[in-house]
Short mmCIF file of C-alpha atoms in Angstrom, two decimals:
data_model
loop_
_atom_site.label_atom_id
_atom_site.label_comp_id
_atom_site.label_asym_id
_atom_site.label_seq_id
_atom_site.Cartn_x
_atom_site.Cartn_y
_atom_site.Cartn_z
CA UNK A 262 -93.01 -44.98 89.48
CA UNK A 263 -89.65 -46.27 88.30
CA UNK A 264 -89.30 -44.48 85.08
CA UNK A 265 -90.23 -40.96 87.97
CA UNK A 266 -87.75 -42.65 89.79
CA UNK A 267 -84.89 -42.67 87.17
CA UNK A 268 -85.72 -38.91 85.91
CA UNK A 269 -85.23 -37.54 88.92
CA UNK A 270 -81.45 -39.35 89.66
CA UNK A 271 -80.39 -38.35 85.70
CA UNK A 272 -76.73 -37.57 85.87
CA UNK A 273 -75.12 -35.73 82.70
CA UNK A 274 -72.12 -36.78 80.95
CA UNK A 275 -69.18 -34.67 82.11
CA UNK A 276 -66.17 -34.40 79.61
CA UNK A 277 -63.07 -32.26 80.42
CA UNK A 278 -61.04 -31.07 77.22
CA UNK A 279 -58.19 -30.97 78.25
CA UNK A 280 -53.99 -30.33 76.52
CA UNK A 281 -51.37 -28.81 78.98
CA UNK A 282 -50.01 -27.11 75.59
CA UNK A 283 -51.53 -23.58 74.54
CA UNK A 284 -52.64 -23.07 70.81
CA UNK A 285 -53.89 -26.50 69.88
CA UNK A 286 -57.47 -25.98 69.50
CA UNK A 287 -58.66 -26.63 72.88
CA UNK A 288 -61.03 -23.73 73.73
CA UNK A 289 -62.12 -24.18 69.67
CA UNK A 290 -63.19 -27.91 70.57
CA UNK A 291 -64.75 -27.16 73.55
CA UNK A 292 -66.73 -24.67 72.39
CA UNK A 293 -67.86 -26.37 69.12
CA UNK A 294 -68.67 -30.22 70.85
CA UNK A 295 -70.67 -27.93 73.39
CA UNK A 296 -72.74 -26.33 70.50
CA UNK A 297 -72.74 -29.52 68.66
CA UNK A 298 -74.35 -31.29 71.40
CA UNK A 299 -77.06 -28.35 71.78
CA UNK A 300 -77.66 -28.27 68.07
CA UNK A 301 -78.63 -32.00 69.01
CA UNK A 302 -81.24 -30.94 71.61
CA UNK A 303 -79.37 -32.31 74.38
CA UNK A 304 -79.20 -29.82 77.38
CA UNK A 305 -75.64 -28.64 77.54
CA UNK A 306 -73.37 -27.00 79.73
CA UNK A 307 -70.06 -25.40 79.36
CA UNK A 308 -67.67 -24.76 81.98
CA UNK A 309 -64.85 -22.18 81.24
CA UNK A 310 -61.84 -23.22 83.47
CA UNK A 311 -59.79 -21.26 81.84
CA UNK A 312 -58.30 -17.89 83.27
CA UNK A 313 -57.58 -16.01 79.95
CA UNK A 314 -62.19 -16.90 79.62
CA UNK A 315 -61.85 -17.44 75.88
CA UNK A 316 -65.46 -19.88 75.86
CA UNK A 317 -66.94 -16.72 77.46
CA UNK A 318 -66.08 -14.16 74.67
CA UNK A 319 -66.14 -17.54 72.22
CA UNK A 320 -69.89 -17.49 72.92
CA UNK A 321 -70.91 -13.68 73.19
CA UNK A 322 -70.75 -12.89 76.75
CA UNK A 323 -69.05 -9.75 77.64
CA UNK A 324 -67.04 -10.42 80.08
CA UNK A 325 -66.17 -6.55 81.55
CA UNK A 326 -68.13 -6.93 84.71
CA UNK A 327 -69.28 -10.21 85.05
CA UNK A 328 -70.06 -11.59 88.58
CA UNK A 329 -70.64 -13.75 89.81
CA UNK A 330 -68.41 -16.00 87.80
CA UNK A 331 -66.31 -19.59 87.95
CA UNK A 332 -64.14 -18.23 90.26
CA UNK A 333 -67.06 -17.45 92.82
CA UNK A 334 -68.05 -20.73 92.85
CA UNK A 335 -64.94 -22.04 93.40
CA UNK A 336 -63.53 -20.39 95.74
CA UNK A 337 -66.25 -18.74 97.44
CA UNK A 338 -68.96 -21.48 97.29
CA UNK A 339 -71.26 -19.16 94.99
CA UNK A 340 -74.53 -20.93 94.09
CA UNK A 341 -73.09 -22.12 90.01
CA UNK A 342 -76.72 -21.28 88.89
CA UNK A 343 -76.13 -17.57 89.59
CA UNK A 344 -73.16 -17.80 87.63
CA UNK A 345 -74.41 -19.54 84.46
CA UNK A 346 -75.42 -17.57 80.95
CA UNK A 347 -77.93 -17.89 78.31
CA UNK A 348 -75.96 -18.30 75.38
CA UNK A 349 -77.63 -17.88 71.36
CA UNK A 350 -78.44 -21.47 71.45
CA UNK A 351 -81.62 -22.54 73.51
CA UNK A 352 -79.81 -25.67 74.99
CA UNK A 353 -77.00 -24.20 75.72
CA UNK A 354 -75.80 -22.09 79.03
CA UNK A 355 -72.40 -21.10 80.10
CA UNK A 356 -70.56 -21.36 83.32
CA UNK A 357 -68.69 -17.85 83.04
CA UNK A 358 -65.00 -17.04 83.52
CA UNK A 359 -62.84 -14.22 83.99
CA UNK A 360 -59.37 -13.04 84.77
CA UNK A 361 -60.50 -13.73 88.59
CA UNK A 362 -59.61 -17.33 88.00
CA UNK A 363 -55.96 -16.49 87.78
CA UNK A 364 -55.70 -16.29 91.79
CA UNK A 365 -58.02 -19.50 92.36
CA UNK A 366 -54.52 -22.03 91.49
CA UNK A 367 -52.96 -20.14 94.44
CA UNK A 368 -56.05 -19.59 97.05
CA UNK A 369 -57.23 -23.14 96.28
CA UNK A 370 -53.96 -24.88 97.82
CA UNK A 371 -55.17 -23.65 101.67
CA UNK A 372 -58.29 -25.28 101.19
CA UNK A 373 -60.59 -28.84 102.38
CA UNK A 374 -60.72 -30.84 99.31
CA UNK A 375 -59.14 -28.23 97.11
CA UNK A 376 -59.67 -30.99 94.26
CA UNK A 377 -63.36 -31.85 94.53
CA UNK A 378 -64.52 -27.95 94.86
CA UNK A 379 -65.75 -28.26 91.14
CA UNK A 380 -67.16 -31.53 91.57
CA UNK A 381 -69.18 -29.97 94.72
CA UNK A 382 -70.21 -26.92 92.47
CA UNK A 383 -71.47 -29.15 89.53
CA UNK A 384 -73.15 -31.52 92.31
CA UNK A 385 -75.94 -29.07 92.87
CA UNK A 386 -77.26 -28.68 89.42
CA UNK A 387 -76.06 -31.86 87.31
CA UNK A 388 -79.76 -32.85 86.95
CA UNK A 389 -80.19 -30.12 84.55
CA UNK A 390 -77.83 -31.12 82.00
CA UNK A 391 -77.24 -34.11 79.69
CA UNK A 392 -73.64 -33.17 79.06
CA UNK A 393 -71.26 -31.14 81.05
CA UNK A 394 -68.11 -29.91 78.78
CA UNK A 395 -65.31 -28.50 80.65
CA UNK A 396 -62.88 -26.04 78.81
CA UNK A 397 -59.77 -26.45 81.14
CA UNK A 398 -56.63 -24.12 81.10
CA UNK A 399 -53.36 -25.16 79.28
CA UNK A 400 -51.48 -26.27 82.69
CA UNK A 401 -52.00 -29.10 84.84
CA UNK A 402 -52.57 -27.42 87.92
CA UNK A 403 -55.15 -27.60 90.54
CA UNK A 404 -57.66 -26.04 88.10
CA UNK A 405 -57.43 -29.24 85.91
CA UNK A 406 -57.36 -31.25 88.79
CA UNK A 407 -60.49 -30.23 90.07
CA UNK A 408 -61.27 -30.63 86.13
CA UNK A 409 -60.21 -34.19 86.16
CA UNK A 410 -61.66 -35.17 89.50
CA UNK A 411 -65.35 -34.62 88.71
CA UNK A 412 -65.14 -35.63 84.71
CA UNK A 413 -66.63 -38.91 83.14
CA UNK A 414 -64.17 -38.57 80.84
CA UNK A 415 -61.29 -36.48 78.95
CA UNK A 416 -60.93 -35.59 75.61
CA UNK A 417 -57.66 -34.36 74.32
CA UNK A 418 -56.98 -31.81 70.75
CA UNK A 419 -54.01 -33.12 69.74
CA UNK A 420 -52.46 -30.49 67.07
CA UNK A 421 -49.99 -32.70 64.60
CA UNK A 422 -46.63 -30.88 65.48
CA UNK A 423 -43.27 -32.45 65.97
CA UNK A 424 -43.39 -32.63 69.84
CA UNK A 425 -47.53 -33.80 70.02
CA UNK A 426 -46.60 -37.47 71.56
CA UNK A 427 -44.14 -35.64 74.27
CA UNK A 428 -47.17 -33.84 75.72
CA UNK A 429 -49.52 -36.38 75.28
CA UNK A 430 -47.40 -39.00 77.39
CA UNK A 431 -46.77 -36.01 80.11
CA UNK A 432 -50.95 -35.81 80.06
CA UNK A 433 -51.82 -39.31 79.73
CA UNK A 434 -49.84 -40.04 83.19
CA UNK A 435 -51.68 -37.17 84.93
CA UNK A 436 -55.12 -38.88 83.85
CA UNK A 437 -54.20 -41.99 85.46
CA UNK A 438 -52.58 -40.83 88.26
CA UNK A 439 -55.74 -38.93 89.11
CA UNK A 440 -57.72 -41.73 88.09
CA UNK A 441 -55.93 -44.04 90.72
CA UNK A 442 -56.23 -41.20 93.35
CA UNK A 443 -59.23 -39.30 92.75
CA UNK A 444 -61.97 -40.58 90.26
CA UNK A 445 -61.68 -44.52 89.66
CA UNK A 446 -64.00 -44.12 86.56
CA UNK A 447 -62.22 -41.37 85.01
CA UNK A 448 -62.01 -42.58 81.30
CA UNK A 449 -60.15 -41.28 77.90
CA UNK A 450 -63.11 -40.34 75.74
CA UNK A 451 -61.20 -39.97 72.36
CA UNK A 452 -58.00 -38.14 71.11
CA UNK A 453 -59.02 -35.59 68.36
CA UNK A 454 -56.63 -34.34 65.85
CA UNK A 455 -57.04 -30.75 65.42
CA UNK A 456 -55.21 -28.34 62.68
CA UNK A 457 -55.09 -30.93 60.55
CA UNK A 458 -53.65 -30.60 56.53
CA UNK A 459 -53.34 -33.78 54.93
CA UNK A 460 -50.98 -31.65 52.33
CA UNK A 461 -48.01 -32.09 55.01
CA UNK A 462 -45.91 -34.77 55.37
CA UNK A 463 -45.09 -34.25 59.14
CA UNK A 464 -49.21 -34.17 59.55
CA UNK A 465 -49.69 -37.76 57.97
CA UNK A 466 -46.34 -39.21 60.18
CA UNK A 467 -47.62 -37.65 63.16
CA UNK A 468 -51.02 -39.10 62.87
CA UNK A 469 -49.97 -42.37 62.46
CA UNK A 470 -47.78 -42.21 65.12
CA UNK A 471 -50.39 -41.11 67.36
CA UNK A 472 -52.82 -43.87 65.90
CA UNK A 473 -49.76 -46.44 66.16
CA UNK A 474 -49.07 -45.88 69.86
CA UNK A 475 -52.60 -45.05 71.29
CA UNK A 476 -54.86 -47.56 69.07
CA UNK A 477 -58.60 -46.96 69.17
CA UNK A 478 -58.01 -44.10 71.03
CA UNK A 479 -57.97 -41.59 68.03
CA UNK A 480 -61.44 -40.14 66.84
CA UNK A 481 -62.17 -41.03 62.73
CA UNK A 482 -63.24 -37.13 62.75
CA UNK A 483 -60.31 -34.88 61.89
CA UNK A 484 -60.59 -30.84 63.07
CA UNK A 485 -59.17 -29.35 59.46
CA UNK A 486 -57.49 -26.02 59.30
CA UNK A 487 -60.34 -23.62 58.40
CA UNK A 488 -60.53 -19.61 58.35
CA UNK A 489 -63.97 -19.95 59.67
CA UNK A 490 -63.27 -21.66 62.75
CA UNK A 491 -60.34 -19.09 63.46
CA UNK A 492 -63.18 -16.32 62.64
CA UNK A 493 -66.06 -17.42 64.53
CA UNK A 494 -64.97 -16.37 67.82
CA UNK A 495 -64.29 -12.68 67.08
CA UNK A 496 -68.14 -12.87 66.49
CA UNK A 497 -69.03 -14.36 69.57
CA UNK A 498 -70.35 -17.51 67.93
CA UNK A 499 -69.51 -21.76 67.55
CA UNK A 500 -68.96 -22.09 63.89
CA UNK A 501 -72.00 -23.37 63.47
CA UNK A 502 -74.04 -20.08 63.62
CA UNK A 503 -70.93 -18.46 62.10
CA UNK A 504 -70.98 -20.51 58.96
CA UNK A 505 -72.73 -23.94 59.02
CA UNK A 506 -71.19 -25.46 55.54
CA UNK A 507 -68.46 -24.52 56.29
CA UNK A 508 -65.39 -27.69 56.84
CA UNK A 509 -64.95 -26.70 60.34
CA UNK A 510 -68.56 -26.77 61.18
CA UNK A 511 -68.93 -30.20 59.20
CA UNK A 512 -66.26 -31.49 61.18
CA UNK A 513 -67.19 -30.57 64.70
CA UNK A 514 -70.76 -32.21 64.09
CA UNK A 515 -69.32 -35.27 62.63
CA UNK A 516 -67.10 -34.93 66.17
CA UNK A 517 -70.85 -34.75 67.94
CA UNK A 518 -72.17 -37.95 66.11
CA UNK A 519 -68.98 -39.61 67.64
CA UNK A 520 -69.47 -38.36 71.10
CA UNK A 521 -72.88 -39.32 71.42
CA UNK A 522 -72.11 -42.74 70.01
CA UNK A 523 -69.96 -42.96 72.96
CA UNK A 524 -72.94 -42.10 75.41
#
């Protein structure tokens, strides 16, 4: 009766990838981990919080259409089942975006609990999932908020560029201001390094930087540079189905085995 018990109360892991910067790999991890956990067999679902919908056309879905979608939910209090997709991978669904979501930042602000409308969406069907993976846009606004506010955890792409550590301070006091304010056990799941070439000089100084200011913070895996992860989305696939030996692919499983480590 206990073990029927414990089923039924199941919560999922929910981890928010997260960067305020654009271009560092963000969508790219989000997407990947997501497959990564799926290719694992653990019921997965991604959440694009991202206006410009990138995880949407990342994983096939046309997005020309769509409805109901993230921004429903949000701001309308759509049922999130009618806005999830089947995606190529049986363990995977998708939370869909679209351009919609630009106006939610700005329609959000009149509105009871205008930070906890995500974690009211992903209330009603959380016993479906083992993980929850949460694409967010590259701005701290409310979007990211309400991001923040329901997550487990956040894990930040971390490109190695000259002005990484700025942003990542900027970030890192967001988290815990949220995490004093909003969600006590919000946690920092791992800081991945993403783009990396071990060729480059700056590369190797800004990793150890990184790994010198925020110890055990920084994942072993390293995302490489890699023309298949930079192709893979124009076919509407994770890397994985796009080219499985590839380094990218290697890497974002090797990224999985880390994550559920942390579980």
């Amino acid at each position: 009766m206990l073990a029927v018990h414990e089923k039924a109360v199941k919560q999922p892991k929910i981890i928010s990838v997260v960067n305020q910067k654009g271009g560092v790999g963000k969508t790219t991890t989000a997407v990947n981990l997501a497959a990564g956990l799926a290719l694992a067999e653990r019921q997965t679902l991604i959440v694009d919080l991202d206006p410009q919908g990138n995880a949407t056309t990342g994983l096939g879905i046309e997005k020309a259409g769509l409805s109901p979608t993230v921004y429903h939910v949000l701001v309308e209090g759509e049922a999130p089942d009618k806005a999830i997709s089947p995606t190529a991978l049986p363990f995977l669904r998708l939370l869909c975006s679209d351009i919609d979501l630009v106006g939610a930042e700005i329609e959000l602000v009149g509105m009871d609990h205008r930070e906890r409308r995500l974690e009211a969406a992903l209330s009603r069907l959380q016993s479906k999932y083992d993980f929850v993976i949460v694409d967010c846009p590259p701005s701290l606004g409310l979007l990211t908020i309400n991001a923040l506010t329901v997550a487990d955890s956040v894990l930040v792409p971390l490109q190695c560029e000259f002005y990484a550590l700025e942003g990542l301070a900027h970030l890192l006091r967001t988290v815990n201001l949220v995490k004093q304010r909003l969600n006590p056990r919000l946690a920092i799941e791992g800081i991945v390094l993403t783009m990396f070439d071990g060729r480059t000089s700056l590369t190797l100084q800004v990793r150890d930087e990184v790994k010198r200011h925020f110890p055990g913070q920084i994942f072993e895996t390293v995302i490489p540079r890699n023309v298949r992860l930079t192709e893979a989305p124009s076919h509407g696939k994770p890397v994985m189905l796009h080219d499985v030996r590839s380094s990218g692919s290697v890497a974002y499983l090797e990224l999985t085995r880390e994550i559920l480590g942390h579980a």
